[in-house]
Coordinates of C-alpha atoms and ligand atoms in Angstrom, one line a residue:
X1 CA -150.9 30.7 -61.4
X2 CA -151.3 27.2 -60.2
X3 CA -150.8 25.7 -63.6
X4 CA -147.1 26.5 -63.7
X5 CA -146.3 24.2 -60.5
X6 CA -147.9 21.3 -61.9
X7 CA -144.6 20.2 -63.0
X8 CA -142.3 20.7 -60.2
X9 CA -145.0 18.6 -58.2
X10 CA -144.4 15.7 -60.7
X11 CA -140.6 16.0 -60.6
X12 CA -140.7 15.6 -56.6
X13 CA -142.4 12.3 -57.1
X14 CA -139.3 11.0 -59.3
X15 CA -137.1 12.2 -56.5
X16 CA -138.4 11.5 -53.6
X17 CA -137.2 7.8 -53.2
X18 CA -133.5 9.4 -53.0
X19 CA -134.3 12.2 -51.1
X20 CA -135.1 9.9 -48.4
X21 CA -131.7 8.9 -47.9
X22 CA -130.0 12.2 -47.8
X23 CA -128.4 13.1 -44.4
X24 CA -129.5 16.3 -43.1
X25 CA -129.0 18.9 -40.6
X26 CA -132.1 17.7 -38.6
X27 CA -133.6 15.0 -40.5
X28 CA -134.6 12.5 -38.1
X29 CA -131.9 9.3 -37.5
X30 CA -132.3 6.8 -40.5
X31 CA -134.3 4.6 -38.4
X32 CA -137.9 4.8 -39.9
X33 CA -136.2 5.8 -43.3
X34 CA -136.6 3.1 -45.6
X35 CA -133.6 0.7 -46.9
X36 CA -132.8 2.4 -50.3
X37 CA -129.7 2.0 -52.5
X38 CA -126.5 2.9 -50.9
X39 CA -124.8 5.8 -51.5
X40 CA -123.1 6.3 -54.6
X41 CA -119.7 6.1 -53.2
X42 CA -120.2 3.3 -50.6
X43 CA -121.2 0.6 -53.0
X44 CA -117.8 1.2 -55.2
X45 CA -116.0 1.3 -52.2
X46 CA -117.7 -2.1 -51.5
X47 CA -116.9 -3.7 -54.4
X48 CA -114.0 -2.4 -55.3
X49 CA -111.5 -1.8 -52.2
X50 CA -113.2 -3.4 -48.5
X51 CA -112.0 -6.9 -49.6
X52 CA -108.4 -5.2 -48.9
X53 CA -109.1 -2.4 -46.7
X54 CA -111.9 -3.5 -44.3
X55 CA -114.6 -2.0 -43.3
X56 CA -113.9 -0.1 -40.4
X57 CA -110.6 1.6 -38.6
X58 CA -108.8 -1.3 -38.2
X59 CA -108.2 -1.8 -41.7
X60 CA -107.5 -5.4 -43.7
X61 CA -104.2 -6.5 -45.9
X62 CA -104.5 -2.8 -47.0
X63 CA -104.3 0.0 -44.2
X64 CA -107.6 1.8 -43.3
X65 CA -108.6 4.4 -45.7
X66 CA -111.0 6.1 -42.8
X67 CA -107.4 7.0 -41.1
X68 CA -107.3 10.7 -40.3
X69 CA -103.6 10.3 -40.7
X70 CA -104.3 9.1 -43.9
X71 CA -107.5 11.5 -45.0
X72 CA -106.0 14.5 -43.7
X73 CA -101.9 14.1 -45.1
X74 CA -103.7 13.3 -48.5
X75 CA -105.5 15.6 -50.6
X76 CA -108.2 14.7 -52.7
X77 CA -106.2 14.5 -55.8
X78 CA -103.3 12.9 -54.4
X79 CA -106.0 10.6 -53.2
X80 CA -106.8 10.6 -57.2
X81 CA -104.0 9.9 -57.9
X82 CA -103.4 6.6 -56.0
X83 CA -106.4 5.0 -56.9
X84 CA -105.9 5.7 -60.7
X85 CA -102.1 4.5 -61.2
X86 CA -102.0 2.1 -57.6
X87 CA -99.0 1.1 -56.0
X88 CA -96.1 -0.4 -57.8
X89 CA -94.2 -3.7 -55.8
X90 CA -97.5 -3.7 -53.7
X91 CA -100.5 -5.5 -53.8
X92 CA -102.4 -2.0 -54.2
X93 CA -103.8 -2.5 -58.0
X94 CA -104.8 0.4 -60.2
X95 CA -108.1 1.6 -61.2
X96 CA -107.9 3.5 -64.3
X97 CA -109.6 1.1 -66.5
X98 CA -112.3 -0.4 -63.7
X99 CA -113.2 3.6 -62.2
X100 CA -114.1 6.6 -64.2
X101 CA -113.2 10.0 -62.5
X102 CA -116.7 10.5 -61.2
X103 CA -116.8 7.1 -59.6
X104 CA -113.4 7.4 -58.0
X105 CA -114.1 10.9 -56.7
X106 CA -117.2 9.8 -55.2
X107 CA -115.6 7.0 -53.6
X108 CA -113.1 9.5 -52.0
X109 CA -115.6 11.5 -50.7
X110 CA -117.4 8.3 -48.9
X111 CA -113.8 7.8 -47.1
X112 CA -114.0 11.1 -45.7
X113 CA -117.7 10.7 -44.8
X114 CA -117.4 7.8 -43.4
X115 CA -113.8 8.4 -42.0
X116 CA -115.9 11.4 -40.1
X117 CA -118.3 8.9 -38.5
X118 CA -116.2 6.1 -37.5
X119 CA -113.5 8.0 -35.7
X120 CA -115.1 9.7 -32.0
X121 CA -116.4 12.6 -31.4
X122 CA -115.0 14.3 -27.4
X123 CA -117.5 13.8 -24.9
X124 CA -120.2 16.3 -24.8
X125 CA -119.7 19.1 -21.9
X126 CA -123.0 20.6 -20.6
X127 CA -121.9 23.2 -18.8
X128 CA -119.4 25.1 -20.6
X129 CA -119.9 28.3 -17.9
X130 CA -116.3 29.6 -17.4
X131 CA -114.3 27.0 -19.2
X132 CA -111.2 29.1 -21.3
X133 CA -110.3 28.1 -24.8
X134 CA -106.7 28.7 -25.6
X135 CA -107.5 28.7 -29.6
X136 CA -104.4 29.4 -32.0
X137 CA -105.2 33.4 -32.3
X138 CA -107.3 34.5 -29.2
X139 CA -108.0 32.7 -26.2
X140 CA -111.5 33.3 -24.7
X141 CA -113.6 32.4 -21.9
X142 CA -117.0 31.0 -22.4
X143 CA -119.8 33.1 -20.1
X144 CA -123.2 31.6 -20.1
X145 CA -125.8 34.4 -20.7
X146 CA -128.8 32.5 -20.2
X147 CA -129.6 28.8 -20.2
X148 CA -133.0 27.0 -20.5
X149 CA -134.1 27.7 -23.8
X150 CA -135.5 24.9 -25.8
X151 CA -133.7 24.3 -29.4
X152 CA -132.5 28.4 -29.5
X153 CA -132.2 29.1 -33.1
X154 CA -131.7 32.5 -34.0
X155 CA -131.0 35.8 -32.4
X156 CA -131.1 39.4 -32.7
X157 CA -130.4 42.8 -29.9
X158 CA -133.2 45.0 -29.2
X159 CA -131.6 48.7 -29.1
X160 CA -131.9 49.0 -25.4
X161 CA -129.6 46.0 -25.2
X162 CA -132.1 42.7 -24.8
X163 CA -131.7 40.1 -26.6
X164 CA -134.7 38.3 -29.0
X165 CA -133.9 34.1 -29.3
X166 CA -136.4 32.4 -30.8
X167 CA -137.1 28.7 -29.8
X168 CA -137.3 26.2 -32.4
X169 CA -140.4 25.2 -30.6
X170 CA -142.7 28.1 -31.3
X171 CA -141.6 31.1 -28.3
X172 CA -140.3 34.0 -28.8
X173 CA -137.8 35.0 -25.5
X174 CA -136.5 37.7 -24.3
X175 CA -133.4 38.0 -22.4
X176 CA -132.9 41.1 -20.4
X177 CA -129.6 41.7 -19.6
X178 CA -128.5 38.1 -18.7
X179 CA -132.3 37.4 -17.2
X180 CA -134.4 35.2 -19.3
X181 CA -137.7 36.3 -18.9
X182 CA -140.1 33.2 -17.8
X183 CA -142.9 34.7 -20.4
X184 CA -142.4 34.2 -24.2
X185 CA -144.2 37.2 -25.9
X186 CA -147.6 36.6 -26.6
X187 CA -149.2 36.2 -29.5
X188 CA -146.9 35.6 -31.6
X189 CA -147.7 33.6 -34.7
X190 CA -149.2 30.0 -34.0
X191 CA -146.1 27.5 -36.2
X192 CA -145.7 24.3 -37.5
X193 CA -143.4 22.7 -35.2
X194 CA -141.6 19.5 -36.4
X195 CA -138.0 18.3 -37.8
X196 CA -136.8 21.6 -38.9
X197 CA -139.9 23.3 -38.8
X198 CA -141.3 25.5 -35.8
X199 CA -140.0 29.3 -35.2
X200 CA -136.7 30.3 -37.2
X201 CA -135.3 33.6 -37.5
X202 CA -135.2 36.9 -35.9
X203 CA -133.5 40.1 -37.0
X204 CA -134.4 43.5 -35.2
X205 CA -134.1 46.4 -37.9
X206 CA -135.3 50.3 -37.7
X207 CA -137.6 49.8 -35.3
X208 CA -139.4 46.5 -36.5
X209 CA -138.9 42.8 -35.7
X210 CA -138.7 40.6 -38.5
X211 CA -139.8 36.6 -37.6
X212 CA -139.4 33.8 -39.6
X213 CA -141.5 30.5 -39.7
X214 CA -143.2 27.7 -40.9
X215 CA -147.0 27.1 -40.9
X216 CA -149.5 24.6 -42.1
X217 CA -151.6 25.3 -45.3
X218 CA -153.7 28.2 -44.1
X219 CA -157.6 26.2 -43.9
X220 CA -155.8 22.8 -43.5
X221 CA -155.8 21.0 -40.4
X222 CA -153.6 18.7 -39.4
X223 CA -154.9 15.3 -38.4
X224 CA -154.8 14.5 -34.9
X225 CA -151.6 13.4 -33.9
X226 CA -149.9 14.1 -37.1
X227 CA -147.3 15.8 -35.1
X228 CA -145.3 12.4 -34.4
X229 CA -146.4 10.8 -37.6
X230 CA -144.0 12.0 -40.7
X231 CA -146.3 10.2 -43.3
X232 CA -149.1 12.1 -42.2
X233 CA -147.5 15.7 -42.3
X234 CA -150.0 18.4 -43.4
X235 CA -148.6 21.2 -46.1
X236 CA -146.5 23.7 -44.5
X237 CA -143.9 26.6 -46.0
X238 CA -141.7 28.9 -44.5
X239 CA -143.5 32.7 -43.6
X240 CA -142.4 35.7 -43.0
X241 CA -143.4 38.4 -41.2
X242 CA -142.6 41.9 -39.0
X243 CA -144.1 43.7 -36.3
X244 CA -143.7 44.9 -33.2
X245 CA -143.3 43.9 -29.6
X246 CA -145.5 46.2 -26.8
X247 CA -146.4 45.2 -23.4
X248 CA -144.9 41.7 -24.2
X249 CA -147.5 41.7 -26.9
X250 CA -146.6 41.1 -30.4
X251 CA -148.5 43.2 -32.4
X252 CA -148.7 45.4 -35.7
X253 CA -148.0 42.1 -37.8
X254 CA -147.2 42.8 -41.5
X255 CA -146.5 39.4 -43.9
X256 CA -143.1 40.0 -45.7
X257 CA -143.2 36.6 -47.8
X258 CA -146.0 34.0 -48.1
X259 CA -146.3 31.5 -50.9
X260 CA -149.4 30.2 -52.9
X261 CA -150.7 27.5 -51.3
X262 CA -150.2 25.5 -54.3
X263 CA -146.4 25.1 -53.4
X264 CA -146.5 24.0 -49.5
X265 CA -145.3 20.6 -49.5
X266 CA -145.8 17.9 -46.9
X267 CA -141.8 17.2 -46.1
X268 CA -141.1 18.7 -42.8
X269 CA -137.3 20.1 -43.4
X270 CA -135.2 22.1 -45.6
X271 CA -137.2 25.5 -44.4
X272 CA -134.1 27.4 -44.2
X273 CA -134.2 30.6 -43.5
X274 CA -131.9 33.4 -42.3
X275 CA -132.4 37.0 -42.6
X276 CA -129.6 39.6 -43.7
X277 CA -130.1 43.4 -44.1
X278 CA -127.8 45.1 -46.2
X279 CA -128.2 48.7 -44.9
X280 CA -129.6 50.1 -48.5
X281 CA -133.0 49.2 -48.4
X282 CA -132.5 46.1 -48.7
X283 CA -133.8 42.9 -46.9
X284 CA -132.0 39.0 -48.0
X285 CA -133.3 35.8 -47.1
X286 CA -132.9 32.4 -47.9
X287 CA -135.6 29.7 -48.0
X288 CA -134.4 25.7 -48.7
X289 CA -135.9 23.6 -51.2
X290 CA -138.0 21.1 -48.8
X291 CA -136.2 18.1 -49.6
X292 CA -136.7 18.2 -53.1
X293 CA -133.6 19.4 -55.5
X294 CA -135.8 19.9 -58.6
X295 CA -137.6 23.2 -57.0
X296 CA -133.8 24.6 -56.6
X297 CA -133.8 25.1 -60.1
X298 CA -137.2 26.4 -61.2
X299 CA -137.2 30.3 -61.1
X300 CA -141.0 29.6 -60.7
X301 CA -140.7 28.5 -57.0
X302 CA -138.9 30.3 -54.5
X303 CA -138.1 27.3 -52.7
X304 CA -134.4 26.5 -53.1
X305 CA -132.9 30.4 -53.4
X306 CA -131.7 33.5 -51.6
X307 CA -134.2 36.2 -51.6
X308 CA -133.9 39.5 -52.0
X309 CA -137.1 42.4 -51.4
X310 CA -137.0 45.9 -50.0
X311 CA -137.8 45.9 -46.5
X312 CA -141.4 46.4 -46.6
X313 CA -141.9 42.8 -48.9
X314 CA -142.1 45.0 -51.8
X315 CA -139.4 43.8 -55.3
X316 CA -136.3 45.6 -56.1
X317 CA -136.4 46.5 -60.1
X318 CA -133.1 45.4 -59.9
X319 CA -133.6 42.0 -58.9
X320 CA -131.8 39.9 -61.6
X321 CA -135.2 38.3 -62.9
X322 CA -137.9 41.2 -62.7
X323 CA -139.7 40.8 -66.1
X324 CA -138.7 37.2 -66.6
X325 CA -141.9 35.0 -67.4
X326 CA -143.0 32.8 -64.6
X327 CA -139.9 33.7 -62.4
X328 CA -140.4 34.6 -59.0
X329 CA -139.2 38.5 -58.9
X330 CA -137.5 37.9 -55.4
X331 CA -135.2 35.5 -56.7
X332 CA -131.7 36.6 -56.4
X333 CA -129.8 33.6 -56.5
X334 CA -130.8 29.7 -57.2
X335 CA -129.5 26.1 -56.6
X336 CA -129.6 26.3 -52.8
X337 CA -130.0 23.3 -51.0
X338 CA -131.0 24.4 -47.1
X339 CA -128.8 27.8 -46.6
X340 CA -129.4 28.3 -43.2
X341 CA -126.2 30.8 -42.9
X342 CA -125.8 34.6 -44.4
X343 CA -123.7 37.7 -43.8
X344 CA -121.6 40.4 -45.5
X345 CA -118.2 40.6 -45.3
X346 CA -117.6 44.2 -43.6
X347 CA -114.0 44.3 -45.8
X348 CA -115.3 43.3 -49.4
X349 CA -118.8 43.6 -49.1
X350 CA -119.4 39.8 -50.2
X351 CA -121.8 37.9 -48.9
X352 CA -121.2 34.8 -47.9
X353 CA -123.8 31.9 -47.2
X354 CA -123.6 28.5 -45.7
X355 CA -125.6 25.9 -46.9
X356 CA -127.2 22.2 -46.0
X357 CA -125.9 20.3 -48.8
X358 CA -126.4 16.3 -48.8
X359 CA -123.8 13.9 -46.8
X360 CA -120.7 15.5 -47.7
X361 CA -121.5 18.4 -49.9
X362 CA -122.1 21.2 -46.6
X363 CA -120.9 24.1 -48.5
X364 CA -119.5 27.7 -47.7
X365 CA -120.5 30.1 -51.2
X366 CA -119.9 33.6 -51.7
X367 CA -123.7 34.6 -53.7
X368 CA -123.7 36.6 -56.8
X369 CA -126.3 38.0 -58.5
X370 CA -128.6 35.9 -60.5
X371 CA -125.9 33.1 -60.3
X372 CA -126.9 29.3 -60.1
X373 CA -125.2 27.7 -57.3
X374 CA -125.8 23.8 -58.4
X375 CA -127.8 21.9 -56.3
X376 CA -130.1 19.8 -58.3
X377 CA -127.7 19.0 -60.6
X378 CA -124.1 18.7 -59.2
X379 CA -122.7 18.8 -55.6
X380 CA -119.8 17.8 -54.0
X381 CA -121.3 15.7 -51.4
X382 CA -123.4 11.9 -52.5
X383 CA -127.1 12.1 -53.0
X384 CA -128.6 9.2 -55.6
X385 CA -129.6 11.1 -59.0
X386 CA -126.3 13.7 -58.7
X387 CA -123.6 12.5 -60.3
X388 CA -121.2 15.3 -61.3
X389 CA -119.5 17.5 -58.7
X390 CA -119.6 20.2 -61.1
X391 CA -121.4 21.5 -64.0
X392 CA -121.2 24.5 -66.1
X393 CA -123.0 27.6 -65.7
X394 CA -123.2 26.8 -61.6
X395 CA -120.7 28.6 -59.2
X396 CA -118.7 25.9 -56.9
X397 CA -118.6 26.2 -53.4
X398 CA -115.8 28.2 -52.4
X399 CA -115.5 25.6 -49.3
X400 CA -117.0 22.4 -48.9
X401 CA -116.9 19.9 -46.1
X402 CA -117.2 16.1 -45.8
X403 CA -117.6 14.8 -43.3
X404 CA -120.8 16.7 -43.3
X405 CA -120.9 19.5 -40.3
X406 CA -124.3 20.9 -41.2
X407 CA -123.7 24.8 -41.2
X408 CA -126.5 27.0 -39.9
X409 CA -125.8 30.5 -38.6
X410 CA -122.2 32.7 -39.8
X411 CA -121.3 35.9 -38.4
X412 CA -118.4 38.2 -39.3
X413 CA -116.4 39.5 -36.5
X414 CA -116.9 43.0 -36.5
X415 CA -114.7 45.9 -34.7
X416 CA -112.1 45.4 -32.0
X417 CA -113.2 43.2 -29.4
X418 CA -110.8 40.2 -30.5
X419 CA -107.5 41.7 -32.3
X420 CA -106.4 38.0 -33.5
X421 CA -109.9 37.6 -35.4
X422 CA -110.5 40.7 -37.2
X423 CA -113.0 40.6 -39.9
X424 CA -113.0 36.7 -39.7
X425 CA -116.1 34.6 -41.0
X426 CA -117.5 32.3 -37.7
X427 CA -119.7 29.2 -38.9
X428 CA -122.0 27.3 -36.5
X429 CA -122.2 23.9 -37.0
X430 CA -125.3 21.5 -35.9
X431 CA -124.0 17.9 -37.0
X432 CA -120.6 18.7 -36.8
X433 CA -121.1 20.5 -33.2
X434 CA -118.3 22.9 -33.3
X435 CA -117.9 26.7 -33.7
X436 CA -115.4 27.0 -37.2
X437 CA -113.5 30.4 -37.8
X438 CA -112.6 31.1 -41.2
X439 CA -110.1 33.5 -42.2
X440 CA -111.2 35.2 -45.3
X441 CA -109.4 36.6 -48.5
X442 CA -111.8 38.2 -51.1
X443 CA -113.2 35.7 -52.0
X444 CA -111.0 32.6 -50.5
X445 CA -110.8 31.0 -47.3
X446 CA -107.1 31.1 -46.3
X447 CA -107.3 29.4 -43.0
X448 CA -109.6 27.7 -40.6
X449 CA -110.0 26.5 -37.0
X450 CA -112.4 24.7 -34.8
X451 CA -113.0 26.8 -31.5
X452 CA -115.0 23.9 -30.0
X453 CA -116.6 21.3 -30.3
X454 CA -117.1 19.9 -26.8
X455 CA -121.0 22.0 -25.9
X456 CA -123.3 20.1 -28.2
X457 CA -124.8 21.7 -31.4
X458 CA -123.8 25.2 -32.3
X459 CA -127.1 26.9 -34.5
X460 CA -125.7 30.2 -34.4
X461 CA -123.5 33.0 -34.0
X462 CA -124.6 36.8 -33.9
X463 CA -122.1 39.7 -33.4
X464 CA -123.9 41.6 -30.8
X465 CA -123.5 45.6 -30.7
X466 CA -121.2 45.4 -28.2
X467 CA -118.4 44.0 -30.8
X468 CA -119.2 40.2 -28.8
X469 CA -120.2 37.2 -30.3
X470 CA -123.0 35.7 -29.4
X471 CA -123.4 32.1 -29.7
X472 CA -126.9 29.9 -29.7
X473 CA -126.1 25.9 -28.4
X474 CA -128.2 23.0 -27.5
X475 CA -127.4 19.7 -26.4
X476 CA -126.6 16.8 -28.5
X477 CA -129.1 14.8 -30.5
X478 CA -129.7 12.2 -32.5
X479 CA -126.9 9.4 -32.9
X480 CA -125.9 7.6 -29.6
X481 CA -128.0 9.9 -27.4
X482 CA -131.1 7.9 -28.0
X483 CA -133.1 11.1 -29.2
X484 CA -133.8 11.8 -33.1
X485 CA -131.6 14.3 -34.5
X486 CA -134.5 16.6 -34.9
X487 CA -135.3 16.4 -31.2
X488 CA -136.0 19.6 -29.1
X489 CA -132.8 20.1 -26.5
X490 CA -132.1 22.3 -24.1
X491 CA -130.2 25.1 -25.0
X492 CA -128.0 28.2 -24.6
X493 CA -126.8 31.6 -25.3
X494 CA -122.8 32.1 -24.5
X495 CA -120.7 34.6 -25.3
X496 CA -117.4 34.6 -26.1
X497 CA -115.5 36.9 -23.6
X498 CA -112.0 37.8 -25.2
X499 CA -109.1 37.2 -22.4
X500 CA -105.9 38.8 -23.0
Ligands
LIG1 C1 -106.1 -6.4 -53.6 C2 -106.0 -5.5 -52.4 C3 -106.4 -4.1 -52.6 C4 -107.5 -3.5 -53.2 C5 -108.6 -4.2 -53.9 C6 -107.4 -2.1 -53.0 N1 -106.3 -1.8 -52.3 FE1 -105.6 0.1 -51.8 N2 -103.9 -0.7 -51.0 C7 -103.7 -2.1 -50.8 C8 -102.5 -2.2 -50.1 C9 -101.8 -3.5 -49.7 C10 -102.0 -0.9 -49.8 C11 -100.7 -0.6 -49.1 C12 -99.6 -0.5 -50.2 C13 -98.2 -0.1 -49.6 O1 -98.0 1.1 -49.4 O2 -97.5 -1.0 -49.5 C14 -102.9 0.0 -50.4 C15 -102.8 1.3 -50.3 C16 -103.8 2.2 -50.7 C17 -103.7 3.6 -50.5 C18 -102.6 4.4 -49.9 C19 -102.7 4.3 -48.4 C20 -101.6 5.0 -47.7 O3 -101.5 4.8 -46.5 O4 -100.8 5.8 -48.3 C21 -104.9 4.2 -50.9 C22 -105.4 5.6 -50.9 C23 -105.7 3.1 -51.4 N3 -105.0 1.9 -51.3 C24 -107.0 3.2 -51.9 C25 -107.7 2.1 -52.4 C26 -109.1 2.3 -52.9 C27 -109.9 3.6 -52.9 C28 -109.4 1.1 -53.3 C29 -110.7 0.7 -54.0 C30 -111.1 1.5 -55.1 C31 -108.4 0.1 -53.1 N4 -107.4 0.8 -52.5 C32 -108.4 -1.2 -53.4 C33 -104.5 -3.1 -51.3 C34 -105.6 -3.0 -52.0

């Protein structure tokens, strides 16, 4: 058993001096990362165009490229296009012979990467209670439901109408119609809390409650004050468990998913996880591949994958690699990066993930079956070590966006509660801050709209049984606010409360 990760262990050594640099939803701010090699993208932009264009907004002899008038009237392959033949009469040379088509579309995605980061973001309002947003199909008005969580991450409604949030921070809440309850439940598993560890997921389904989390190496203990000190980090991996909650007691605790100790790793991020039920049996979940792109193609971890089990733990037959040698019989699809988003879609029956990807790859997938959605070996976004947006055999993102929003949490819209957003997909956004709608064809995206992006990081979105949605914030972090980006916030639950 242990034999058969030797490998994968070896591999993460040869890619851990890129990983570093990777942008992530809650990697800490680069400052104790150390100075690697720039992005892909950003050293032939160097080179090649900043003697003309300049470095930041203001541009040079050229305009700016990091122009949203610019970025957002030009597609990428009219952007291709420029670059490749230049501009006749005009000082704008061509690159056909300098560039080859990977290099040129890596250096557009760096223009809409760094485009994202030069041009503001609006100023961060911290109490949205009350506020009405006049968006293009449905105007709504933002009610606080309760406030004072720390780092809310993920959601689910008891029958009798309370709500479960889980803090990021270990605490399980409740909130009882609008009431936060001062108590957590008690005894609820003892987590690993740092970067994107801690408690994760929650999902309330006939009769149990299903948790999510990450814990250190059961018989390890941390050394003291490892908690602050990254190079110090114990083994952890993401657990999963269900049980019940009586007298404010969590009890009747039954493990779902726990790996061999041989594959807990000593990054602190990329835990994922999300749980989906798809009302046959069935339970879905998605686990990230903790910083290390090799394990998200290796059918012998399950890091890096969406999950799929009955809901007692126990394997489907039908699980597209039962009776494969070595491959972990969960496995329903691979090549995830840090999917941290899942749901079906009520009209097709999709389901649709969202997904970490590295700066500029954050990508919206529809999951198939046994398919292989890339990451390790092509992505839209920049990482050192990928150097092909696509490859064969792996499914493209059906959306991908750069600058880099960091998805967590989707949600269809469900019933009748907002007649201009039937059936649409809603995407949370950490990095990016802002609640996306996505209006969805089969299996294309055929518009999109930002709700908001004024209330700090958005890790959820849960449509309650009441037809609402439900949405998890917390306030800003990292960049500018002098906290990592990891940092534990205060946070939120709103809901969206449809206004005619
Ligand atoms: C020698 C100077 C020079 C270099 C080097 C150069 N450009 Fe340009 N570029 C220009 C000028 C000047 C223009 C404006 C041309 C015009 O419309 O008159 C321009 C225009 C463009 C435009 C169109 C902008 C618009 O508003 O429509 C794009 C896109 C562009 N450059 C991309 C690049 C990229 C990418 C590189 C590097 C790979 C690069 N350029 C290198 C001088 C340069």
């Amino acid at each position: 058993m242990k034999r058969r990760y030797g490998y994968i262990t070896a591999l993460c050594a040869l890619v851990a001096a890129g990983a570093a640099l990777a942008q992530t939803d809650d990697a800490p701010v680069k400052v104790a990362a150390p100075a690697g090699p720039p992005l892909p993208g950003a050293q032939t932009y160097t080179d090649n165009c900043q003697s003309c264009h300049g470095a930041t907004l203001a541009g040079g002899r050229g305009p700016s490229l990091f122009a949203d008038g610019l970025l957002s009237s030009h597609s990428d392959d009219a952007l291709r296009q420029i670059i490749k033949t230049g501009i006749p009469n005009s000082e704008m040379p061509s690159f056909a012979n300098q560039l080859n088509g990977d290099e040129i579309s890596q250096v557009i995605a760096y223009l809409r990467i760094r485009g994202g980061q030069l041009r503001a973001n609006p100023p961060f309002v911290p109490d949205p209670s009350g506020q009405i947003i006049h968006s293009q199909k449905q105007t709504f008005r933002i009610d606080v439901i309760a406030s004072g969580l720390q780092t809310p991450w993920g959601g689910a409604f008891l029958p009798d109408g309370r709500m479960l949030v889980t803090e990021r921070t270990g605490p399980l809440r409740i909130i009882d119609h609008g009431k936060l309850l001062p108590e957590p439940v008690k005894g609820t598993p003892k987590v690993f809390v740092r970067q994107d560890g801690g408690m994760l997921d929650v999902a309330v389904h006939k009769g149990w409650i299903y948790l999510s989390y990450t814990e250190v190496e059961p018989g390890v203990t941390p050394a003291p004050g490892s908690d602050v000190a990254p190079v110090t980090a114990p083994p952890t991996m993401t657990v999963l468990v269900r049980g019940h909650i009586r007298d404010n007691q969590w009890v009747d605790s039954h493990e779902l998913f726990r790996a061999p100790s041989s594959l807990y790793t000593t990054t602190s991020d990329h835990y994922g996880s999300r749980f989906l039920f798809d009302g046959k049996g069935h339970l879905f979940f998605s686990l990230g591949e903790r910083h290390n792109m090799v394990n998200a193609q290796s059918l012998a971890t399950p890091l890096g994958k969406i999950h799929r089990v009955n809901e007692d733990g126990s394997i489907p037959k039908d699980n597209p690699f039962v009776g494969l040698p070595d491959a972990v019989a969960s496995i329903w699809s691979l090549g995830h990066r840090n999917p941290e988003g899942l749901a079906f879609d009520p009209v097709t029956g999709n389901l649709w993930e969202s997904e970490h990807g590295p700066t500029g790859g954050d990508e919206i997938n529809v999951i198939d079956k046994g398919h292989n959605y890339g990451w390790g070996l092509a992505s839209m976004g920049l990482e050192p070590g990928i150097f092909k947006q696509n490859m064969p055999n792996t499914d493209p993102p059906i959306a991908s966006y750069s600058p880099t929003i960091a998805p967590s949490g989707i949600a269809f819209n469900v019933g009748d509660r907002y007649p201009g957003w039937k059936n649409n997909l809603f995407v949370a956004a950490l990095a990016g801050q802002q609640l996306l709608r996505l209006e969805i064809k089969g299996r294309k995206i055929v518009a999109q709209e930002t709700l908001f992006n004024q209330y700090g990081r958005v890790r959820d979105v849960i449509s309650g049984p009441d037809g609402m949605l439900y949405v998890l914030l917390q306030s800003p972090t990292g960049g500018g606010t002098g906290t990592l980006l990891s940092a534990a916030t205060e946070g939120m639950v709103i809901r969206l409360q449809p206004m005619p």
